[in-house]
XYZ file of C-alpha atoms in Angstrom:
558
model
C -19.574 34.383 -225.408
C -16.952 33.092 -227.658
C -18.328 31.900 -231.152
C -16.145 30.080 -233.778
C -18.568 30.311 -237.244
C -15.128 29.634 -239.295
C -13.492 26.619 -238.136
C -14.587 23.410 -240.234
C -12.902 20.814 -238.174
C -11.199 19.925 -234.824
C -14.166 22.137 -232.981
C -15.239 20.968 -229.473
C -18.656 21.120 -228.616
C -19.298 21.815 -224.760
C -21.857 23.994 -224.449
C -24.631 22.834 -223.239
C -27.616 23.353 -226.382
C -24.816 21.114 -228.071
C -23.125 19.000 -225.842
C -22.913 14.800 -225.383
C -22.900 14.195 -221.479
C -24.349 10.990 -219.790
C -25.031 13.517 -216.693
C -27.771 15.187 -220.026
C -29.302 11.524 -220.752
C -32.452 11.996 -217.963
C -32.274 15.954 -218.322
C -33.487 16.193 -221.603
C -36.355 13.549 -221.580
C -37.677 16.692 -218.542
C -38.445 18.444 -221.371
C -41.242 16.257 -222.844
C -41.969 13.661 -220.075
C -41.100 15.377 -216.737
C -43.669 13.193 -214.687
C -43.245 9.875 -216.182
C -41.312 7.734 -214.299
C -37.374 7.419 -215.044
C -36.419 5.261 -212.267
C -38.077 1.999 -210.308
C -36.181 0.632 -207.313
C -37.419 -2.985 -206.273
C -37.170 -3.979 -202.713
C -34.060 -3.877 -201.209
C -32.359 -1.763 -203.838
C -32.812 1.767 -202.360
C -31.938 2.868 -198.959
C -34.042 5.619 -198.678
C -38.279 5.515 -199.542
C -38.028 8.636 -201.328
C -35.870 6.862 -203.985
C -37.876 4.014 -204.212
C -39.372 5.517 -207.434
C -38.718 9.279 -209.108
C -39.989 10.796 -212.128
C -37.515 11.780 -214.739
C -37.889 15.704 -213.096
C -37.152 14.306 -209.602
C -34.041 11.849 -211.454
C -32.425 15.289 -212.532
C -32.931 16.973 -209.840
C -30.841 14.347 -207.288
C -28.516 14.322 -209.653
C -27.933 17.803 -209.882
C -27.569 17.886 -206.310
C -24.951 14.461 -205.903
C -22.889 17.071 -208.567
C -23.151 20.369 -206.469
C -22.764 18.495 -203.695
C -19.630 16.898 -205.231
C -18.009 19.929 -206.373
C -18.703 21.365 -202.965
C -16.362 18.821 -201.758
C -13.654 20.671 -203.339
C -14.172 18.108 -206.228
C -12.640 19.185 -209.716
C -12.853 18.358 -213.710
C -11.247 15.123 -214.057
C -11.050 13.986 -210.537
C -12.152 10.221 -209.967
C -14.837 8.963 -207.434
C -14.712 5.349 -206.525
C -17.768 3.303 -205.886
C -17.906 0.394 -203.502
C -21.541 -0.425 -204.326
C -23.976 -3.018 -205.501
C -27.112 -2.088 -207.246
C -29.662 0.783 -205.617
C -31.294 3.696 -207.308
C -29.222 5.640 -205.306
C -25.819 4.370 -206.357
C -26.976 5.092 -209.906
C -27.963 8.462 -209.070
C -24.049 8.766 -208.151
C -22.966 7.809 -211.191
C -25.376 9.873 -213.073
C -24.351 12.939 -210.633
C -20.408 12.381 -211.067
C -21.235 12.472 -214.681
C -22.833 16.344 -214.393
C -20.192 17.107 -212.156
C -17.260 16.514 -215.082
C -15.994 13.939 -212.887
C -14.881 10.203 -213.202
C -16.496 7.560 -211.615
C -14.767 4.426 -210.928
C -16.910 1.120 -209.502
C -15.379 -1.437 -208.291
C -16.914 -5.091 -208.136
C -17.672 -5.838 -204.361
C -16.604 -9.552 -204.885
C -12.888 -8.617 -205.907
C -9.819 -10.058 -203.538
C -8.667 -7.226 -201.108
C -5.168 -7.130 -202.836
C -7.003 -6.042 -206.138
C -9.465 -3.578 -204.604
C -6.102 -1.842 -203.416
C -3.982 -2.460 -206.652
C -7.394 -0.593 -208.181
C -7.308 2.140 -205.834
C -3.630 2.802 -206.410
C -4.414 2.659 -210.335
C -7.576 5.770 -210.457
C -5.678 7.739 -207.143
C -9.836 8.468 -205.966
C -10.417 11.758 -204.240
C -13.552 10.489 -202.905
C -15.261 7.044 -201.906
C -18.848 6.061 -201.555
C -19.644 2.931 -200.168
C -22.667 0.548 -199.567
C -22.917 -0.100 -195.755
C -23.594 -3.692 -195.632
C -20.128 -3.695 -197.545
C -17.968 -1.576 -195.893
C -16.414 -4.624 -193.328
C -15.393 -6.011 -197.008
C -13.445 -2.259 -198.343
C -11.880 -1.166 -194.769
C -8.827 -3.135 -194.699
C -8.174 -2.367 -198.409
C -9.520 1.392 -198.157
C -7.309 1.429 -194.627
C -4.280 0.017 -196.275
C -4.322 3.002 -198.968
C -4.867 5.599 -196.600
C -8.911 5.987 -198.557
C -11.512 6.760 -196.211
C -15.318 6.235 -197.119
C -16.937 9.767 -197.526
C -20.514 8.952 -198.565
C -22.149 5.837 -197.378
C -25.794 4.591 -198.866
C -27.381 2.971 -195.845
C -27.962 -0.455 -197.382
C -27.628 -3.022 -194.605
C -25.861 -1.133 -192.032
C -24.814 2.338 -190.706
C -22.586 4.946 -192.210
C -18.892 3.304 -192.262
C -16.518 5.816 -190.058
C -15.924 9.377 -190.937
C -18.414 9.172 -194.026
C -22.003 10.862 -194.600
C -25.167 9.218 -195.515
C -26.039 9.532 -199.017
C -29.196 11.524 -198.359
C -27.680 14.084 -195.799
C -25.005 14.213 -198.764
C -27.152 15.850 -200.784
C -29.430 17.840 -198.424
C -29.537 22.183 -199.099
C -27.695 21.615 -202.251
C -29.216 23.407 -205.540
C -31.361 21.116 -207.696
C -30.259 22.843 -210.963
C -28.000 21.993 -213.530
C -24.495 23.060 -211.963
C -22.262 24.814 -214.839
C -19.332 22.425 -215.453
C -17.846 22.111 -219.010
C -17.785 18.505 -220.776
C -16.813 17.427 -223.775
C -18.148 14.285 -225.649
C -14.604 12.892 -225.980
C -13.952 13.443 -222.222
C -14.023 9.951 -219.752
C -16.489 9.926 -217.242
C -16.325 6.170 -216.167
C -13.658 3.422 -215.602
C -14.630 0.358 -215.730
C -12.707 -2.161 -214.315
C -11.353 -5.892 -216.131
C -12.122 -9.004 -214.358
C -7.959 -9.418 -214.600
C -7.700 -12.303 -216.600
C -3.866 -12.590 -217.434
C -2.831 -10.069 -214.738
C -4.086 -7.189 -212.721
C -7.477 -5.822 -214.115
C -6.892 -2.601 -216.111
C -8.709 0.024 -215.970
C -11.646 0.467 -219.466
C -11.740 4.244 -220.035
C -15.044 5.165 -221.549
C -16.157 8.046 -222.593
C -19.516 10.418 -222.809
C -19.736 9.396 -226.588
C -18.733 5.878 -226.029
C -21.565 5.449 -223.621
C -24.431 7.088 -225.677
C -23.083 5.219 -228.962
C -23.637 2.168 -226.843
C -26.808 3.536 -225.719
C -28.187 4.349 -229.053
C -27.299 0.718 -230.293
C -29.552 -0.879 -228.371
C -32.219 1.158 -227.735
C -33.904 -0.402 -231.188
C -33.433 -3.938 -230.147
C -34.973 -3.067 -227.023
C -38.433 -1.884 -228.159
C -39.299 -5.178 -230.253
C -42.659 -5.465 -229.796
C -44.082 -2.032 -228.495
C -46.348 0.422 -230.222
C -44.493 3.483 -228.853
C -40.551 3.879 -228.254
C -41.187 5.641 -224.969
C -43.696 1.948 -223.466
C -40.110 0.624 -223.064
C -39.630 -0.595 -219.290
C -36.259 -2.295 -219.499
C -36.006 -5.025 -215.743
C -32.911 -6.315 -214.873
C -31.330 -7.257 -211.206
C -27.707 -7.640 -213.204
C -25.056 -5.833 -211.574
C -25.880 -2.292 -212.889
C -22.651 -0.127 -211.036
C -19.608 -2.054 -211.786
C -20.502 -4.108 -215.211
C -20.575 -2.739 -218.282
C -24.254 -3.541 -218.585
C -24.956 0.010 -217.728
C -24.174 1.165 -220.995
C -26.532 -0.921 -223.420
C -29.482 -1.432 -221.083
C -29.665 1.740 -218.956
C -28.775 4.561 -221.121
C -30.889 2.930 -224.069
C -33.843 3.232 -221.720
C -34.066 7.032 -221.191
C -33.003 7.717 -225.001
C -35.842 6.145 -225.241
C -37.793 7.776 -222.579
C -38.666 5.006 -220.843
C -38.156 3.592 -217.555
C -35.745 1.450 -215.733
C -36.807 -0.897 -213.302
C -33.482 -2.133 -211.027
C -33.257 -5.097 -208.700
C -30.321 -5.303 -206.032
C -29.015 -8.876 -207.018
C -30.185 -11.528 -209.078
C -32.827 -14.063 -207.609
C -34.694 -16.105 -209.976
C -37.884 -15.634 -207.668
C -37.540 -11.867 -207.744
C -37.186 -11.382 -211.074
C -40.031 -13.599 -212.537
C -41.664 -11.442 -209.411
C -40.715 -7.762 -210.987
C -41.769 -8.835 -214.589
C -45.098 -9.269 -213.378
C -45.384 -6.602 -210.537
C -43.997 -3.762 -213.359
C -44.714 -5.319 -216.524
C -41.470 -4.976 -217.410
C -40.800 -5.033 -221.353
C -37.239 -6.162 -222.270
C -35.642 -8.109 -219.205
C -31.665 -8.588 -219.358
C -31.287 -12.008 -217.831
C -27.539 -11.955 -218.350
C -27.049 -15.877 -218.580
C -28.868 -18.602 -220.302
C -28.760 -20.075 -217.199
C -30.692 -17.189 -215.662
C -33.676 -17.480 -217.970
C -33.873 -21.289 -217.302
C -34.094 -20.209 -213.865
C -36.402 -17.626 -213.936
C -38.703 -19.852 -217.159
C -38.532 -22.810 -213.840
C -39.972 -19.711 -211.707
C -43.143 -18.977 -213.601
C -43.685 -22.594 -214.686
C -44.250 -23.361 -210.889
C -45.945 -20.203 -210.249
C -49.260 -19.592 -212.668
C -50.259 -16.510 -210.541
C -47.388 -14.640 -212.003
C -48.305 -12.966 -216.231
C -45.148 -12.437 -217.656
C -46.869 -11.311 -220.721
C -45.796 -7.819 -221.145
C -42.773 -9.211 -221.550
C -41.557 -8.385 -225.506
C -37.656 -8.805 -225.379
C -35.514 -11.326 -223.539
C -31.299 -10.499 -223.492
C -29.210 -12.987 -222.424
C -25.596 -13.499 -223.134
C -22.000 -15.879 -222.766
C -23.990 -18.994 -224.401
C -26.376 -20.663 -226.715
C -30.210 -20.900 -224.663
C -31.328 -24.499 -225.002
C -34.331 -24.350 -227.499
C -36.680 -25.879 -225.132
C -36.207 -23.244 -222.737
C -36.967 -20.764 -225.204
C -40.134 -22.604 -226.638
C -41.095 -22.204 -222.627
C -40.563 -18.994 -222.731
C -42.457 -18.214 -225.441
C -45.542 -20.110 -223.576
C -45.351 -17.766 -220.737
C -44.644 -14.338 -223.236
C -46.597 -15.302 -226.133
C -45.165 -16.567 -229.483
C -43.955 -12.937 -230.277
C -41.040 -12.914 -227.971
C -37.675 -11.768 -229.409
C -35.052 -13.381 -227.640
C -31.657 -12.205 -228.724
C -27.978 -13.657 -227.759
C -25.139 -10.716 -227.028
C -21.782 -10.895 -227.169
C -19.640 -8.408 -226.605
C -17.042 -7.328 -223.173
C -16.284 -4.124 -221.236
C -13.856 -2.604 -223.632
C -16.387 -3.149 -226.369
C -19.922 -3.089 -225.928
C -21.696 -2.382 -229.533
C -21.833 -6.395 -229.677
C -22.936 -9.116 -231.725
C -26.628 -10.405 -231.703
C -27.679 -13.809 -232.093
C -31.712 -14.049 -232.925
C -33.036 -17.460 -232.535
C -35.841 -16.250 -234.529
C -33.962 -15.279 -237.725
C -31.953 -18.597 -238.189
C -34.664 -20.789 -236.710
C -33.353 -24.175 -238.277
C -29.870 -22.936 -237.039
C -30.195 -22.634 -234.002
C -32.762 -25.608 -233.476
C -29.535 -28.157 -234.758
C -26.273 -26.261 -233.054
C -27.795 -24.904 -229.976
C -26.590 -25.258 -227.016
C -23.903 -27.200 -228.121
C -22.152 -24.315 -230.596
C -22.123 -20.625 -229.299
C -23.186 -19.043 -232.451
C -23.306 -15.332 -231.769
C -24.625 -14.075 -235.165
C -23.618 -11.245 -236.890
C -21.949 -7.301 -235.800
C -24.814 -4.692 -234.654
C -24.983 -1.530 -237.566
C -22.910 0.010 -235.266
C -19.656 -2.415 -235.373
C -17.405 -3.910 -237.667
C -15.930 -7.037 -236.745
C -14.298 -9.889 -238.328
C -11.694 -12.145 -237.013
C -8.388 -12.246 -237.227
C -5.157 -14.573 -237.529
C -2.062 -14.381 -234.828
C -0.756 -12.442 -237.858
C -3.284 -9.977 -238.583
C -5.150 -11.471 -241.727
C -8.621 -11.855 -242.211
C -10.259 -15.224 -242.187
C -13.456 -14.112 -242.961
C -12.640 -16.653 -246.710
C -12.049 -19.282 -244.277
C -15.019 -20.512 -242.668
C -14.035 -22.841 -239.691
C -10.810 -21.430 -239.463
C -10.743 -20.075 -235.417
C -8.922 -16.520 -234.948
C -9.586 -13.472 -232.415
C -12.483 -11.714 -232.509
C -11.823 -7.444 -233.955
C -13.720 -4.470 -233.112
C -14.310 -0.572 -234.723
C -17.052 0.906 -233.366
C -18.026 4.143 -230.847
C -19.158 2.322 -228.534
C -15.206 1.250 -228.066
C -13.145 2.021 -225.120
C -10.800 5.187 -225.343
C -7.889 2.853 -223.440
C -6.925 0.973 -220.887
C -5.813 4.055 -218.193
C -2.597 4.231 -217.357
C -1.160 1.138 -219.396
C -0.331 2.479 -222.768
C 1.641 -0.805 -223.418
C -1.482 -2.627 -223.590
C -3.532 -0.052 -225.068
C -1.093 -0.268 -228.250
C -1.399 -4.117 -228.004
C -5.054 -3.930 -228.085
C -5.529 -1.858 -231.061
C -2.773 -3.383 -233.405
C -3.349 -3.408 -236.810
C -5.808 -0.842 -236.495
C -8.519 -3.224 -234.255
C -9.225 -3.643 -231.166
C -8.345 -7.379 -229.993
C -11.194 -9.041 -227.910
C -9.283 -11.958 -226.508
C -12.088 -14.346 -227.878
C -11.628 -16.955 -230.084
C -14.257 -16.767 -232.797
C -14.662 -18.424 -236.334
C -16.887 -17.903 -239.258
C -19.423 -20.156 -240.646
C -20.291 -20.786 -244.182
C -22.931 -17.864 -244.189
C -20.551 -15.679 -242.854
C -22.059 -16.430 -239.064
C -19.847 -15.706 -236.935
C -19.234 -18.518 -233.708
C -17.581 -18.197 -230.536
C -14.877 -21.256 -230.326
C -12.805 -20.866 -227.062
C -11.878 -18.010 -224.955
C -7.801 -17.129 -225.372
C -6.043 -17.272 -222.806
C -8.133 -20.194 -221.192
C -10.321 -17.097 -219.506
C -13.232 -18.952 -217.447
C -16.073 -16.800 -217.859
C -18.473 -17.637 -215.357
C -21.604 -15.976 -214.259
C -20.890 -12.905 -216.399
C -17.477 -12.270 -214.375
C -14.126 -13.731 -216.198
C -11.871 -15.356 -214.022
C -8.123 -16.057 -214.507
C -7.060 -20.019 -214.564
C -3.324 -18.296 -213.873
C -4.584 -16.338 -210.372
C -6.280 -19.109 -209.457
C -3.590 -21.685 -210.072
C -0.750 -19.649 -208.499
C -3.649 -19.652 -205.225
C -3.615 -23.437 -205.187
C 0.488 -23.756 -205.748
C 0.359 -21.667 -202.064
C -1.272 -25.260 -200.398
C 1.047 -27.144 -198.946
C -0.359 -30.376 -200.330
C -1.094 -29.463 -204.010
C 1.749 -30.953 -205.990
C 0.342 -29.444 -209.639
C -2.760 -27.591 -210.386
C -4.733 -26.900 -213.392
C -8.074 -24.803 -213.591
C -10.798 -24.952 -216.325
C -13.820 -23.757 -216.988
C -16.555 -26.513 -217.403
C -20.110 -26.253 -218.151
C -22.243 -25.547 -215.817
C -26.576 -25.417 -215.348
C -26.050 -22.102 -213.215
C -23.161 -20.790 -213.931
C -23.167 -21.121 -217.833
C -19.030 -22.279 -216.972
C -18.447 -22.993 -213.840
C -14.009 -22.576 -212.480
C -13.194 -25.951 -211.741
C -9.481 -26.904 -210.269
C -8.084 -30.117 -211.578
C -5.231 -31.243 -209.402
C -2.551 -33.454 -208.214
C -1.401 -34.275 -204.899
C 2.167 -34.984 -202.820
C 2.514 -38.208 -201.736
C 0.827 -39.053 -198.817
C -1.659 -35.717 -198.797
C -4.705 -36.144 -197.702
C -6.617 -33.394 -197.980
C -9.775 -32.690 -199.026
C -11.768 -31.233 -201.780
C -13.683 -28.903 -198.916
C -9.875 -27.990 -197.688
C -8.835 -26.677 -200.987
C -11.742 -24.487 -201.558
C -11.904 -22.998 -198.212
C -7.941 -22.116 -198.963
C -8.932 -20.530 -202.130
C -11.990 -18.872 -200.853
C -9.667 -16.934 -198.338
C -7.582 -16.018 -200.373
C -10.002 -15.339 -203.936
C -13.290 -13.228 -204.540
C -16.419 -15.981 -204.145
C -16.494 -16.007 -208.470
C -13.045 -17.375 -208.623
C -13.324 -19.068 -206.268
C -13.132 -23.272 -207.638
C -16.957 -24.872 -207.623
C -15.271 -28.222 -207.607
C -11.526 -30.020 -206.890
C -10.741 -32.919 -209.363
C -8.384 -35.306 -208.196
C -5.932 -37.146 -210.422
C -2.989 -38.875 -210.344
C -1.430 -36.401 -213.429
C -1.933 -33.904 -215.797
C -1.640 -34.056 -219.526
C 1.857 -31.693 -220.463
C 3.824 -30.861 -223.695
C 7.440 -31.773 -223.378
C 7.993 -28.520 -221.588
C 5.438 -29.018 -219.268
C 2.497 -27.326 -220.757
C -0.969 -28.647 -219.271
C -3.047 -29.374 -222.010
C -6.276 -27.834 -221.031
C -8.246 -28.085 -223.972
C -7.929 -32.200 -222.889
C -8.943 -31.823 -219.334
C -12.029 -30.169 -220.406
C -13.068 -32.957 -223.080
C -12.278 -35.379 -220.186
C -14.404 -33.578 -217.550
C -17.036 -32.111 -219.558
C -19.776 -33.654 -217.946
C -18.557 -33.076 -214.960
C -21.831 -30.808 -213.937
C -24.417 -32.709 -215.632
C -27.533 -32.840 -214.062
C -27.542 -30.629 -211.329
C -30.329 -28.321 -210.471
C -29.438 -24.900 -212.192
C -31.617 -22.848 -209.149
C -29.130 -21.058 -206.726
């Protein structure tokens, strides 16, 4: 055994009594809470009953076998495993597993366009592929175009896709104990995937450190409320494989050693239903439009006691203080509700508490976004086009600036836009933000024109270059409006060619053939012409004043 007792800096520490992994993160809770349970599958988001709920032991132990099995494979340090997968226990085993392994796992969102799953799969070169089998008849033709065949499949809503295992045979016979792999904190484990708002998406490279870091910054916020750290029972049915929600509200649980309780998509019903069914302590909701949902849910439904419920996360927009004061009615007046704002590249975030500016937020909200102030964990300010601070000009709108661990190592592959993200020694969120007299900060606009809808950002370019394709679309503008649901809902705004006559229903079905269901337009405004500059700039920022309303009224249930 090699010892260095000399060396006072640029040291490396991979063994494992003093090692940062993610694939350690339910391993070393075995050591004080082996039987307590780690993991909760609700219905429909495990394949298999013997996942359906596992004890931090039985966690570890799967994932030491998705790693053995892995490296069986022929698997080595470094090598990237794509995921194709919504949310089950057992997909999150995977990722947990490819983690131990010294691998690099690499979700995908389901709901991306066929021509990006394949740009994606040319980005991480995968050596391996596992799949969801109700999805599979989405991946083939992309998976088939880049010669990637599906080698594990988690029987979800189908059988195995062709050629592949099932997840549980995958790990059959194979050892249960910690397999001996070296990792290093610094070392990527996960790319996450960009929603590809001015381009292709890029590829977020984040790291074992990055992860805890991210981990460890929430895992306070999270046990508002409880007597003991370990009571924590974080609920969510948020996409849990592909979204950078993984990081703040999964890890944070077992550094906590607590348990996660994971739905397969998000139903209002369902998860006003888990709340009470687990008692579920600190529920991310992901929208505001989401907890009006679910607060509708267990309005109409008394039998349901959402009162073990301590912490409410939601994020993207201000929650309408009624819907709060509802909340509180079905919680108890002690409920710490808490606005986030952060993205994939940089997850620390910004926290908004309703609580702690109460006269605040009862006159700005939900018309301003204010998002409050950095975590301890991240600096931030905001920036001019220039690089100066405008933290001594209140009102004054520039980007949003990060420095924090919890920070992405780079975008993989693209050191162009890695060096454009971090200039002047920040990284660059894309957001448009702007102080407040008490040093508040407040989201403005997003740069770019990015729709951010339903926790996925959209590009208005993509989209726009979609509806230029129809033969009968003279010019075409997108925006994001708001939206009951979908917080801002992608809405085209368009002119015809003389004589057209085609339909709002016509346009949509073009774009939904040719877009993933998010970007996919809600609605098609017609007008006779857009507002330009001289050189033929659309003036979005008028289109949305003129069609703000547009969505007013509607029922925000799915």
């Amino acid at each position: 055994m090699d010892l260095d007792v000399t060396s006072l800096h640029h040291r490396r520490a991979t063994r494992r009594w003093e090692r940062m992994s993610v694939g350690d993160l339910i391993e070393r809770v075995t050591w004080s809470r082996p039987d307590k349970l780690a993991i909760v599958g609700r219905p429909g988001a495990y394949a298999d009953e013997r996942f359906a709920a596992l004890t931090y032991r039985q966690a570890d132990q799967a994932a030491n076998q998705v790693a053995h099995a892995l490296l069986a494979r022929g698997l080595e340090r470094g090598d990237v495993v794509l995921l194709f997968c919504e949310n089950s226990v057992e997909a999150y085993l995977a990722k947990i597993g490819i983690a131990k392994a010294g691998l690099v796992a690499a979700p995908l969102n389901p709901m991306m366009a066929p021509d990006l799953v394949a740009a994606m799969i040319d980005l991480v070169q995968p050596k391996l592929a596992i799949v969801d089998a109700e999805l599979w008849p989405k991946a083939q033709e992309s998976f088939a175009h880049k010669g990637l065949q599906a080698g594990i499949t988690i029987a979800l809503g189908g059988p195995p896709a062709p050629g592949s295992v099932p997840f549980t045979e995958f790990l059959a016979d194979q050892e249960t104990s910690e397999p001996d792999v070296e990792i290093h904190a610094d070392d990527i484990w996960e790319i996450l995937f960009t929603s590809g708002t001015t381009a292709l998406p890029k590829g977020v490279m984040i790291s074992h450190a990055c992860s805890y870091s991210a981990g460890f910054g929430f895992a306070l916020s999270l046990t508002r409320g409880l007597r003991l750290e370990s009571d924590l029972k974080v609920g969510t049915y948020l996409p849990m494989i592909y979204h950078v929600g993984d990081q703040p509200f999964t890890y944070s649980v077992f550094l906590c050693g607590g348990t996660l309780v994971l739905g397969r998509r998000p139903v209002p019903g369902h998860i006003a239903e888990m709340i009470d069914a687990e008692q579920v302590t600190a529920l991310w909701a992901g929208s505001p439009a989401m907890v009006r949902a679910v607060d509708a849910v267990l309005t109409a439904r008394p039998d349901l006691d959402a009162h073990s419920l301590t912490v409410i996360v939601y994020g993207w927009a201000a929650l309408p203080p009624a819907t709060l004061a509802s909340m509180k009615r079905h919680c108890g007046e002690d409920l710490c509700a808490f606005e986030i704002f952060g993205q994939t590249e940089s997850i620390s975030c910004h926290r908004f508490w309703p609580d702690e500016w109460p006269e605040l937020y009862a006159a700005t909200a939900p018309q301003y976004n204010y998002v409050g102030v950095p975590s301890p964990i991240l600096a931030s300010t905001v920036l001019d086009p220039d690089g100066v601070d405008l933290a001594s000009r209140p009102g004054v709108a520039g980007e949003a600036v990060y420095r924090s661990p919890a920070v992405m190592a780079g975008y993989y592959r693209d050191e162009a836009a890695t060096r454009h993200a971090f200039r002047y020694g920040w990284f660059h969120s894309g957001d448009s933000c702007a102080y407040d007299d008490a040093g508040l900060r407040i989201m403005v606009d997003r740069y770019k024109d990015i729709v951010k809808t339903g926790g996925e950002n959209v590009s208005s370019l993509r989209v726009e270059a979609v509806l230029a394709q129809h033969p009968d679309v003279a010019k075409a503008a997108v925006i994001g409006l708001p939206h009951p649901r979908w917080s801002e809902a992608v809405t085209a705004v368009v002119v015809l060619r003389d004589g057209a006559q085609v339909s709002e229903d016509d346009l949509v079905k073009h774009c939904r053939a040719n877009l993933a269901g998010y970007e996919t337009p809600k609605s098609v405004v017609f007008v006779a012409d857009l507002p330009e500059t001289v050189g033929g700039k659309v003036l979005k920022y008028k289109l949305r004043a003129e069609h703000t309303a547009h969505y007013a009224g509607l029922d925000p249930s799915p």
